[in-house]
Short mmCIF file of N, CA and C in Angstrom, two decimals:
data_model
loop_
_atom_site.label_atom_id
_atom_site.label_comp_id
_atom_site.label_asym_id
_atom_site.label_seq_id
_atom_site.Cartn_x
_atom_site.Cartn_y
_atom_site.Cartn_z
N MET A 197 -12.68 16.71 -11.06
CA MET A 197 -13.41 16.95 -9.97
C MET A 197 -12.77 16.96 -8.49
N LEU A 198 -12.95 17.86 -8.04
CA LEU A 198 -12.04 18.14 -6.55
C LEU A 198 -13.24 17.43 -5.56
N CYS A 199 -12.67 17.15 -4.42
CA CYS A 199 -13.70 16.37 -3.50
C CYS A 199 -12.90 16.73 -1.91
N LYS A 200 -13.44 16.73 -1.07
CA LYS A 200 -13.03 17.05 0.27
C LYS A 200 -11.79 16.35 0.62
N PHE A 201 -11.59 15.23 -0.07
CA PHE A 201 -9.80 14.68 0.42
C PHE A 201 -9.12 15.61 -0.24
N SER A 202 -9.18 15.92 -1.66
CA SER A 202 -8.11 16.57 -2.14
C SER A 202 -7.70 17.87 -1.61
N LYS A 203 -8.54 18.29 -0.86
CA LYS A 203 -8.14 19.63 -0.09
C LYS A 203 -7.85 19.36 1.38
N MET A 204 -8.71 18.22 2.17
CA MET A 204 -8.23 18.09 3.47
C MET A 204 -6.91 17.21 3.73
N TYR A 205 -6.41 16.61 2.68
CA TYR A 205 -5.50 15.54 3.05
C TYR A 205 -4.31 15.57 2.22
N ARG A 206 -3.31 16.51 2.55
CA ARG A 206 -2.19 16.89 1.74
C ARG A 206 -1.22 15.90 2.18
N LEU A 207 -0.64 15.10 1.23
CA LEU A 207 0.32 14.00 1.54
C LEU A 207 1.62 14.02 1.18
N ASN A 208 2.64 13.19 1.73
CA ASN A 208 4.04 13.44 1.58
C ASN A 208 4.15 12.51 0.46
N LEU A 209 3.64 12.48 -0.54
CA LEU A 209 3.71 11.71 -1.63
C LEU A 209 3.60 12.88 -2.76
N PRO A 210 4.15 12.33 -4.14
CA PRO A 210 3.92 13.19 -5.32
C PRO A 210 2.42 13.22 -5.72
N GLN A 211 2.02 14.35 -6.42
CA GLN A 211 0.61 14.51 -7.07
C GLN A 211 0.67 13.75 -8.29
N TYR A 212 -0.35 13.06 -8.59
CA TYR A 212 -0.86 12.53 -9.98
C TYR A 212 -2.22 12.87 -10.29
N GLU A 213 -2.60 12.51 -11.56
CA GLU A 213 -3.64 13.06 -12.19
C GLU A 213 -4.92 11.92 -11.67
N ILE A 214 -5.69 12.32 -10.69
CA ILE A 214 -6.51 11.73 -10.02
C ILE A 214 -7.94 11.65 -10.58
N LYS A 215 -8.18 10.62 -10.73
CA LYS A 215 -9.71 10.52 -11.38
C LYS A 215 -10.86 10.41 -10.47
N ILE A 216 -11.60 11.04 -10.05
CA ILE A 216 -12.75 10.95 -9.36
C ILE A 216 -13.90 11.16 -9.70
N ALA A 217 -14.78 10.26 -9.28
CA ALA A 217 -16.38 10.44 -9.88
C ALA A 217 -17.41 10.18 -8.83
N ASN A 218 -18.48 10.72 -9.01
CA ASN A 218 -19.76 10.67 -8.13
C ASN A 218 -20.76 9.75 -8.51
N LYS A 219 -20.84 8.61 -7.80
CA LYS A 219 -21.47 7.52 -8.07
C LYS A 219 -22.63 7.55 -7.11
N ASN A 220 -23.83 7.62 -7.31
CA ASN A 220 -25.02 7.48 -6.44
C ASN A 220 -24.72 8.37 -5.23
N GLY A 221 -24.26 9.53 -5.55
CA GLY A 221 -24.01 10.55 -4.24
C GLY A 221 -22.92 10.36 -3.56
N LYS A 222 -21.98 9.45 -3.75
CA LYS A 222 -20.81 9.05 -3.45
C LYS A 222 -19.45 9.38 -4.13
N HIS A 223 -18.45 9.90 -3.65
CA HIS A 223 -17.20 10.02 -4.15
C HIS A 223 -16.48 8.62 -4.56
N THR A 224 -16.13 8.37 -5.75
CA THR A 224 -15.18 7.10 -5.92
C THR A 224 -13.87 7.69 -6.45
N ILE A 225 -12.94 6.91 -6.64
CA ILE A 225 -11.45 7.12 -7.17
C ILE A 225 -11.16 5.95 -7.94
N PHE A 226 -10.59 6.23 -8.86
CA PHE A 226 -10.02 5.21 -9.78
C PHE A 226 -8.78 4.40 -9.30
N ASP A 227 -9.17 3.28 -9.23
CA ASP A 227 -8.03 2.22 -8.85
C ASP A 227 -7.27 1.72 -10.09
N VAL A 228 -6.15 2.28 -10.30
CA VAL A 228 -5.36 1.59 -11.59
C VAL A 228 -5.14 0.19 -11.52
N LEU A 229 -4.88 -0.38 -10.65
CA LEU A 229 -4.74 -1.75 -10.54
C LEU A 229 -5.63 -2.71 -10.62
N ARG A 230 -6.89 -2.44 -9.76
CA ARG A 230 -8.31 -2.96 -9.80
C ARG A 230 -9.20 -2.73 -11.30
N ARG A 231 -8.44 -1.60 -11.76
CA ARG A 231 -9.30 -0.99 -13.14
C ARG A 231 -10.59 -0.75 -12.81
N LYS A 232 -11.00 -0.06 -11.98
CA LYS A 232 -12.38 0.26 -11.41
C LYS A 232 -12.28 1.29 -10.51
N TYR A 233 -13.54 2.18 -10.51
CA TYR A 233 -13.82 3.00 -9.53
C TYR A 233 -14.09 2.26 -7.96
N VAL A 234 -13.59 2.82 -6.90
CA VAL A 234 -13.49 2.23 -5.77
C VAL A 234 -14.06 3.53 -4.87
N ALA A 235 -14.80 3.14 -3.45
CA ALA A 235 -15.21 4.34 -2.49
C ALA A 235 -13.95 5.14 -2.19
N LEU A 236 -14.35 6.48 -2.20
CA LEU A 236 -13.00 7.24 -1.72
C LEU A 236 -13.22 7.34 -0.23
N THR A 237 -12.25 6.85 0.40
CA THR A 237 -12.01 6.82 1.80
C THR A 237 -10.76 7.62 2.13
N PRO A 238 -10.50 8.12 3.21
CA PRO A 238 -8.99 8.51 3.54
C PRO A 238 -8.03 7.39 3.32
N GLU A 239 -8.16 6.20 3.51
CA GLU A 239 -7.34 5.14 3.42
C GLU A 239 -6.85 5.08 1.93
N GLU A 240 -8.15 5.11 1.15
CA GLU A 240 -8.07 4.93 -0.20
C GLU A 240 -7.33 5.84 -0.82
N TRP A 241 -7.45 7.10 -0.38
CA TRP A 241 -6.63 8.43 -1.03
C TRP A 241 -5.26 7.97 -0.73
N VAL A 242 -4.71 7.38 0.36
CA VAL A 242 -3.39 7.02 0.55
C VAL A 242 -2.91 6.06 -0.45
N ARG A 243 -3.98 4.97 -0.37
CA ARG A 243 -3.45 3.96 -1.42
C ARG A 243 -2.90 4.20 -2.70
N GLN A 244 -4.07 4.95 -3.27
CA GLN A 244 -4.17 5.57 -4.58
C GLN A 244 -2.47 6.35 -4.82
N HIS A 245 -2.64 7.28 -3.98
CA HIS A 245 -1.26 8.11 -4.19
C HIS A 245 -0.19 7.08 -4.25
N PHE A 246 0.12 6.19 -2.95
CA PHE A 246 1.47 5.35 -2.77
C PHE A 246 1.59 4.60 -4.06
N VAL A 247 0.47 3.85 -4.73
CA VAL A 247 0.68 2.91 -5.74
C VAL A 247 1.00 3.56 -7.22
N HIS A 248 0.54 4.95 -7.07
CA HIS A 248 1.22 5.74 -8.44
C HIS A 248 2.64 6.18 -8.23
N PHE A 249 2.85 6.73 -6.66
CA PHE A 249 4.34 6.76 -6.29
C PHE A 249 5.27 5.53 -6.82
N LEU A 250 4.75 4.24 -6.32
CA LEU A 250 5.60 3.11 -6.82
C LEU A 250 5.87 3.06 -8.49
N ILE A 251 4.72 3.33 -9.07
CA ILE A 251 4.62 2.98 -10.28
C ILE A 251 5.57 3.92 -11.31
N GLU A 252 5.13 5.43 -10.88
CA GLU A 252 5.74 6.08 -11.58
C GLU A 252 7.08 6.94 -11.01
N HIS A 253 7.35 6.58 -9.98
CA HIS A 253 8.57 7.33 -9.31
C HIS A 253 9.76 6.17 -8.83
N LYS A 254 9.26 5.05 -8.61
CA LYS A 254 10.09 3.95 -8.09
C LYS A 254 10.31 2.80 -9.07
N GLY A 255 9.55 3.32 -10.22
CA GLY A 255 9.60 2.11 -11.27
C GLY A 255 9.03 0.49 -11.19
N TYR A 256 8.10 0.39 -10.14
CA TYR A 256 7.53 -1.13 -9.80
C TYR A 256 6.67 -0.95 -11.04
N PRO A 257 6.48 -2.51 -11.48
CA PRO A 257 5.58 -2.48 -12.49
C PRO A 257 4.36 -2.98 -12.04
N SER A 258 3.30 -2.14 -12.78
CA SER A 258 1.82 -2.55 -12.39
C SER A 258 1.32 -3.76 -12.54
N GLY A 259 1.90 -4.60 -13.29
CA GLY A 259 1.48 -5.90 -13.49
C GLY A 259 1.83 -7.04 -12.26
N LEU A 260 2.75 -6.28 -11.42
CA LEU A 260 2.97 -7.34 -10.29
C LEU A 260 2.54 -6.82 -9.04
N LEU A 261 2.04 -5.76 -9.19
CA LEU A 261 1.18 -5.30 -8.05
C LEU A 261 -0.32 -5.58 -7.89
N ALA A 262 -0.92 -5.81 -6.62
CA ALA A 262 -2.10 -6.12 -6.59
C ALA A 262 -2.79 -5.39 -5.15
N ASN A 263 -3.79 -4.92 -5.50
CA ASN A 263 -4.59 -4.15 -4.01
C ASN A 263 -5.70 -4.91 -3.56
N GLU A 264 -5.93 -5.12 -2.27
CA GLU A 264 -6.83 -5.69 -1.63
C GLU A 264 -6.67 -7.24 -1.60
N THR A 265 -5.43 -7.91 -1.42
CA THR A 265 -5.30 -9.28 -1.70
C THR A 265 -5.97 -10.09 -0.25
N GLU A 266 -6.64 -11.04 -0.42
CA GLU A 266 -7.41 -11.51 0.42
C GLU A 266 -6.42 -12.69 1.05
N LEU A 267 -6.28 -13.00 2.20
CA LEU A 267 -5.43 -13.67 3.13
C LEU A 267 -6.60 -14.35 3.76
N ARG A 268 -6.21 -15.80 4.38
CA ARG A 268 -7.13 -16.61 5.20
C ARG A 268 -6.37 -17.29 6.26
N ILE A 269 -6.60 -16.87 7.64
CA ILE A 269 -6.00 -17.69 8.56
C ILE A 269 -7.13 -18.53 9.42
N GLY A 270 -7.13 -19.62 9.05
CA GLY A 270 -8.39 -20.45 9.69
C GLY A 270 -9.57 -20.00 9.08
N ASN A 271 -10.64 -19.85 9.90
CA ASN A 271 -11.78 -19.33 9.20
C ASN A 271 -11.62 -17.51 9.39
N LYS A 272 -10.66 -17.07 9.35
CA LYS A 272 -10.60 -15.53 9.43
C LYS A 272 -10.15 -15.21 8.05
N HIS A 273 -10.52 -14.27 7.49
CA HIS A 273 -10.49 -13.75 6.33
C HIS A 273 -9.91 -12.05 6.48
N LEU A 274 -8.58 -12.05 5.89
CA LEU A 274 -8.11 -10.53 6.08
C LEU A 274 -7.51 -10.03 4.71
N ARG A 275 -7.44 -8.83 4.53
CA ARG A 275 -6.97 -8.39 3.56
C ARG A 275 -5.78 -7.65 3.69
N CYS A 276 -4.86 -7.92 2.64
CA CYS A 276 -3.53 -7.30 2.56
C CYS A 276 -3.76 -5.86 1.66
N ASP A 277 -3.48 -4.71 2.06
CA ASP A 277 -3.88 -3.40 1.54
C ASP A 277 -3.33 -3.37 -0.31
N THR A 278 -2.11 -3.70 -0.22
CA THR A 278 -1.14 -4.03 -1.40
C THR A 278 -0.07 -5.13 -1.42
N VAL A 279 0.15 -5.77 -2.43
CA VAL A 279 1.43 -6.63 -2.73
C VAL A 279 1.81 -6.26 -3.73
N LEU A 280 3.21 -6.50 -3.55
CA LEU A 280 4.35 -6.75 -4.77
C LEU A 280 4.68 -8.02 -5.10
N TYR A 281 4.40 -8.67 -6.11
CA TYR A 281 4.80 -10.04 -6.25
C TYR A 281 6.14 -10.28 -7.14
N LYS A 282 6.79 -11.14 -6.90
CA LYS A 282 7.94 -11.53 -7.78
C LYS A 282 7.50 -12.15 -8.94
N HIS A 283 8.33 -12.42 -10.00
CA HIS A 283 7.82 -12.53 -11.62
C HIS A 283 7.45 -14.19 -11.14
N ASP A 284 7.77 -14.96 -10.38
CA ASP A 284 7.16 -16.45 -9.72
C ASP A 284 6.13 -16.30 -9.07
N LEU A 285 5.47 -14.96 -8.92
CA LEU A 285 4.10 -14.73 -8.01
C LEU A 285 4.41 -15.16 -6.63
N SER A 286 5.44 -15.16 -6.17
CA SER A 286 5.55 -15.05 -4.59
C SER A 286 5.71 -13.70 -4.05
N PRO A 287 5.17 -13.20 -2.95
CA PRO A 287 5.22 -11.95 -2.48
C PRO A 287 6.47 -11.33 -2.48
N ARG A 288 6.96 -10.07 -2.68
CA ARG A 288 8.21 -9.44 -2.45
C ARG A 288 7.82 -8.14 -1.40
N ILE A 289 6.74 -7.68 -1.63
CA ILE A 289 6.51 -6.90 -0.39
C ILE A 289 5.09 -6.74 -0.06
N ILE A 290 4.95 -6.54 0.83
CA ILE A 290 3.44 -6.14 1.66
C ILE A 290 3.50 -4.80 1.90
N ILE A 291 2.30 -4.25 1.87
CA ILE A 291 2.00 -2.79 2.24
C ILE A 291 0.71 -2.46 2.93
N GLU A 292 0.79 -1.74 4.06
CA GLU A 292 -0.44 -1.53 4.71
C GLU A 292 -0.47 -0.08 4.74
N TYR A 293 -1.81 0.44 4.49
CA TYR A 293 -1.98 1.97 4.77
C TYR A 293 -3.01 2.26 5.68
N LYS A 294 -2.92 3.33 6.17
CA LYS A 294 -3.64 3.99 7.20
C LYS A 294 -4.20 5.20 6.74
N ALA A 295 -5.10 6.01 7.27
CA ALA A 295 -5.83 7.01 6.97
C ALA A 295 -4.73 8.21 7.33
N PRO A 296 -4.52 9.42 6.57
CA PRO A 296 -3.52 10.32 7.29
C PRO A 296 -3.98 10.78 8.60
N SER A 297 -5.03 10.71 9.25
CA SER A 297 -5.22 10.98 10.42
C SER A 297 -4.90 10.08 11.38
N VAL A 298 -4.44 8.82 10.82
CA VAL A 298 -4.28 7.68 12.00
C VAL A 298 -2.75 7.73 12.20
N GLN A 299 -2.27 7.57 13.32
CA GLN A 299 -0.81 7.60 13.64
C GLN A 299 -0.42 6.04 13.24
N VAL A 300 0.81 6.07 12.68
CA VAL A 300 1.54 4.48 12.46
C VAL A 300 2.17 4.32 13.86
N THR A 301 1.58 3.11 14.49
CA THR A 301 1.97 2.56 15.90
C THR A 301 2.46 1.38 15.62
N GLN A 302 3.01 0.69 16.72
CA GLN A 302 3.22 -0.71 16.83
C GLN A 302 2.22 -1.70 16.48
N LYS A 303 0.82 -1.34 16.97
CA LYS A 303 -0.05 -2.21 16.43
C LYS A 303 -0.35 -2.17 14.78
N THR A 304 -0.10 -1.19 14.14
CA THR A 304 0.09 -1.26 12.63
C THR A 304 1.21 -2.07 12.15
N PHE A 305 2.46 -2.18 12.83
CA PHE A 305 3.26 -3.05 12.37
C PHE A 305 2.69 -4.59 12.80
N ASP A 306 2.21 -4.78 14.01
CA ASP A 306 1.36 -6.01 14.59
C ASP A 306 0.89 -6.61 13.25
N GLN A 307 0.01 -5.62 12.69
CA GLN A 307 -0.89 -6.20 11.95
C GLN A 307 -0.37 -6.71 10.57
N ILE A 308 0.70 -6.09 9.98
CA ILE A 308 1.12 -6.72 8.87
C ILE A 308 2.29 -7.43 8.86
N LEU A 309 3.00 -7.65 10.31
CA LEU A 309 3.67 -9.05 10.42
C LEU A 309 2.75 -9.98 10.74
N THR A 310 1.59 -9.75 10.87
CA THR A 310 0.73 -10.98 10.91
C THR A 310 0.50 -11.44 9.57
N TYR A 311 -0.10 -10.59 8.59
CA TYR A 311 -0.10 -11.02 7.22
C TYR A 311 1.23 -11.68 6.96
N ASN A 312 2.29 -11.01 7.18
CA ASN A 312 3.71 -11.53 6.62
C ASN A 312 4.01 -12.97 7.16
N GLN A 313 3.54 -13.28 8.40
CA GLN A 313 3.43 -14.88 8.75
C GLN A 313 2.96 -15.79 7.58
N LEU A 314 2.02 -15.07 6.81
CA LEU A 314 1.33 -16.00 5.77
C LEU A 314 2.20 -15.90 4.57
N LEU A 315 2.58 -14.65 4.25
CA LEU A 315 3.17 -14.47 2.77
C LEU A 315 4.84 -14.46 3.00
N HIS A 316 5.43 -14.33 3.91
CA HIS A 316 6.85 -14.15 3.81
C HIS A 316 7.44 -13.48 2.95
N ALA A 317 7.05 -12.06 2.89
CA ALA A 317 7.61 -11.14 1.87
C ALA A 317 8.97 -10.77 2.43
N GLU A 318 9.84 -10.31 1.51
CA GLU A 318 11.25 -9.71 1.79
C GLU A 318 11.12 -8.21 2.60
N TYR A 319 9.92 -7.65 2.20
CA TYR A 319 9.94 -6.31 2.61
C TYR A 319 8.61 -5.98 3.18
N ILE A 320 8.39 -5.11 4.16
CA ILE A 320 6.99 -4.74 4.44
C ILE A 320 7.18 -3.10 4.70
N ILE A 321 5.86 -2.25 4.08
CA ILE A 321 5.90 -0.92 4.20
C ILE A 321 4.63 -0.52 4.87
N VAL A 322 4.70 0.41 5.56
CA VAL A 322 3.51 1.01 6.09
C VAL A 322 3.76 2.60 5.92
N SER A 323 2.50 3.06 5.56
CA SER A 323 2.25 4.57 5.17
C SER A 323 0.82 4.81 5.51
N ASN A 324 0.87 6.11 6.14
CA ASN A 324 -0.42 6.92 6.03
C ASN A 324 -0.42 8.23 5.37
N GLY A 325 0.49 7.86 4.33
CA GLY A 325 0.46 9.05 3.51
C GLY A 325 1.33 10.47 3.84
N ILE A 326 1.82 10.44 5.17
CA ILE A 326 2.46 11.38 5.62
C ILE A 326 3.93 10.91 6.13
N SER A 327 3.78 9.73 6.75
CA SER A 327 5.03 8.96 7.31
C SER A 327 5.09 7.62 6.73
N HIS A 328 6.20 7.34 6.07
CA HIS A 328 6.59 6.12 5.20
C HIS A 328 7.47 5.13 6.34
N PHE A 329 7.16 3.87 6.50
CA PHE A 329 8.21 3.02 7.08
C PHE A 329 8.22 1.97 6.23
N CYS A 330 9.64 1.62 5.95
CA CYS A 330 9.72 0.39 4.94
C CYS A 330 10.96 -0.56 5.85
N CYS A 331 11.12 -2.01 6.03
CA CYS A 331 11.73 -2.94 6.56
C CYS A 331 12.18 -3.93 5.65
N HIS A 332 13.51 -4.24 5.53
CA HIS A 332 13.81 -5.34 5.11
C HIS A 332 13.73 -6.65 6.09
N ILE A 333 13.06 -7.77 5.65
CA ILE A 333 12.88 -8.80 6.73
C ILE A 333 14.39 -9.71 6.05
N ASN A 334 15.02 -10.01 7.08
CA ASN A 334 16.09 -11.15 6.95
C ASN A 334 15.75 -12.38 7.59
N TYR A 335 15.11 -13.56 6.93
CA TYR A 335 14.58 -14.67 7.63
C TYR A 335 15.79 -15.50 7.99
N ASP A 336 17.17 -15.38 7.35
CA ASP A 336 17.96 -16.48 7.93
C ASP A 336 18.63 -15.85 9.57
N SER A 337 18.73 -14.45 9.70
CA SER A 337 18.96 -14.31 11.13
C SER A 337 18.03 -13.98 11.98
N HIS A 338 16.53 -14.07 11.34
CA HIS A 338 15.46 -13.48 12.13
C HIS A 338 15.50 -12.11 12.62
N SER A 339 15.82 -11.32 11.75
CA SER A 339 16.05 -9.72 11.86
C SER A 339 15.24 -9.04 10.82
N TYR A 340 15.42 -7.66 11.13
CA TYR A 340 14.60 -6.78 9.98
C TYR A 340 15.54 -5.22 10.28
N THR A 341 15.64 -4.71 9.20
CA THR A 341 16.25 -3.61 9.06
C THR A 341 15.47 -2.67 8.70
N PHE A 342 15.36 -1.27 9.27
CA PHE A 342 14.63 -0.31 8.72
C PHE A 342 15.36 0.43 7.91
N LEU A 343 14.79 0.80 6.44
CA LEU A 343 15.51 1.54 5.49
C LEU A 343 15.07 2.95 5.37
N ASN A 344 15.87 3.82 4.82
CA ASN A 344 15.71 5.17 5.09
C ASN A 344 14.62 5.67 4.13
N ASP A 345 14.62 4.78 2.80
CA ASP A 345 13.81 5.23 2.04
C ASP A 345 12.84 3.94 1.50
N ILE A 346 11.97 4.34 0.50
CA ILE A 346 11.25 3.35 -0.31
C ILE A 346 12.24 2.97 -1.20
N PRO A 347 12.70 1.67 -1.50
CA PRO A 347 13.66 1.20 -2.73
C PRO A 347 12.97 1.39 -3.84
N ASN A 348 14.07 1.80 -4.85
CA ASN A 348 13.56 1.78 -6.18
C ASN A 348 13.30 0.30 -6.77
N TYR A 349 12.58 -0.09 -7.69
CA TYR A 349 12.39 -1.68 -7.99
C TYR A 349 13.48 -2.13 -8.15
N GLU A 350 14.61 -1.47 -9.03
CA GLU A 350 15.73 -2.33 -9.46
C GLU A 350 16.62 -2.61 -8.42
N GLU A 351 16.32 -1.87 -7.21
CA GLU A 351 17.38 -2.03 -5.72
C GLU A 351 16.75 -3.25 -5.04
N LEU A 352 15.67 -3.79 -5.39
CA LEU A 352 14.90 -4.91 -4.40
C LEU A 352 15.92 -6.27 -4.73
#
């Protein structure tokens, strides 16, 4: 089943076999990590493509990935779009998605860095499906390095 997103948003990510359903008059997309259909929004369109890219093209184990991870800062509840965990279940990568029509800005990085204050992940990734940015965080030197590409899992 095709929907407006498949025609409207051509992403800078590989294609995959997308599962879209119509539930109560609204389009949904199958989330392989949550194992259920979720509302199809432009940001979700990016998330699903990016997750499939990580699993199918970069070798990331789906069992160590989670979507919509809840974080708490005091009384504030935040949701991290995707987290890749290490085998000891500490966060290795956190990923923030934006809709393809949303430009990735400093505000986007500020958002994910707020999440990373809690998680202390080694990498942060930001993507709007068109542009992808990956940083490696060095906590010893209090610095970060932008990488040219999203690393393969075995390179982490």
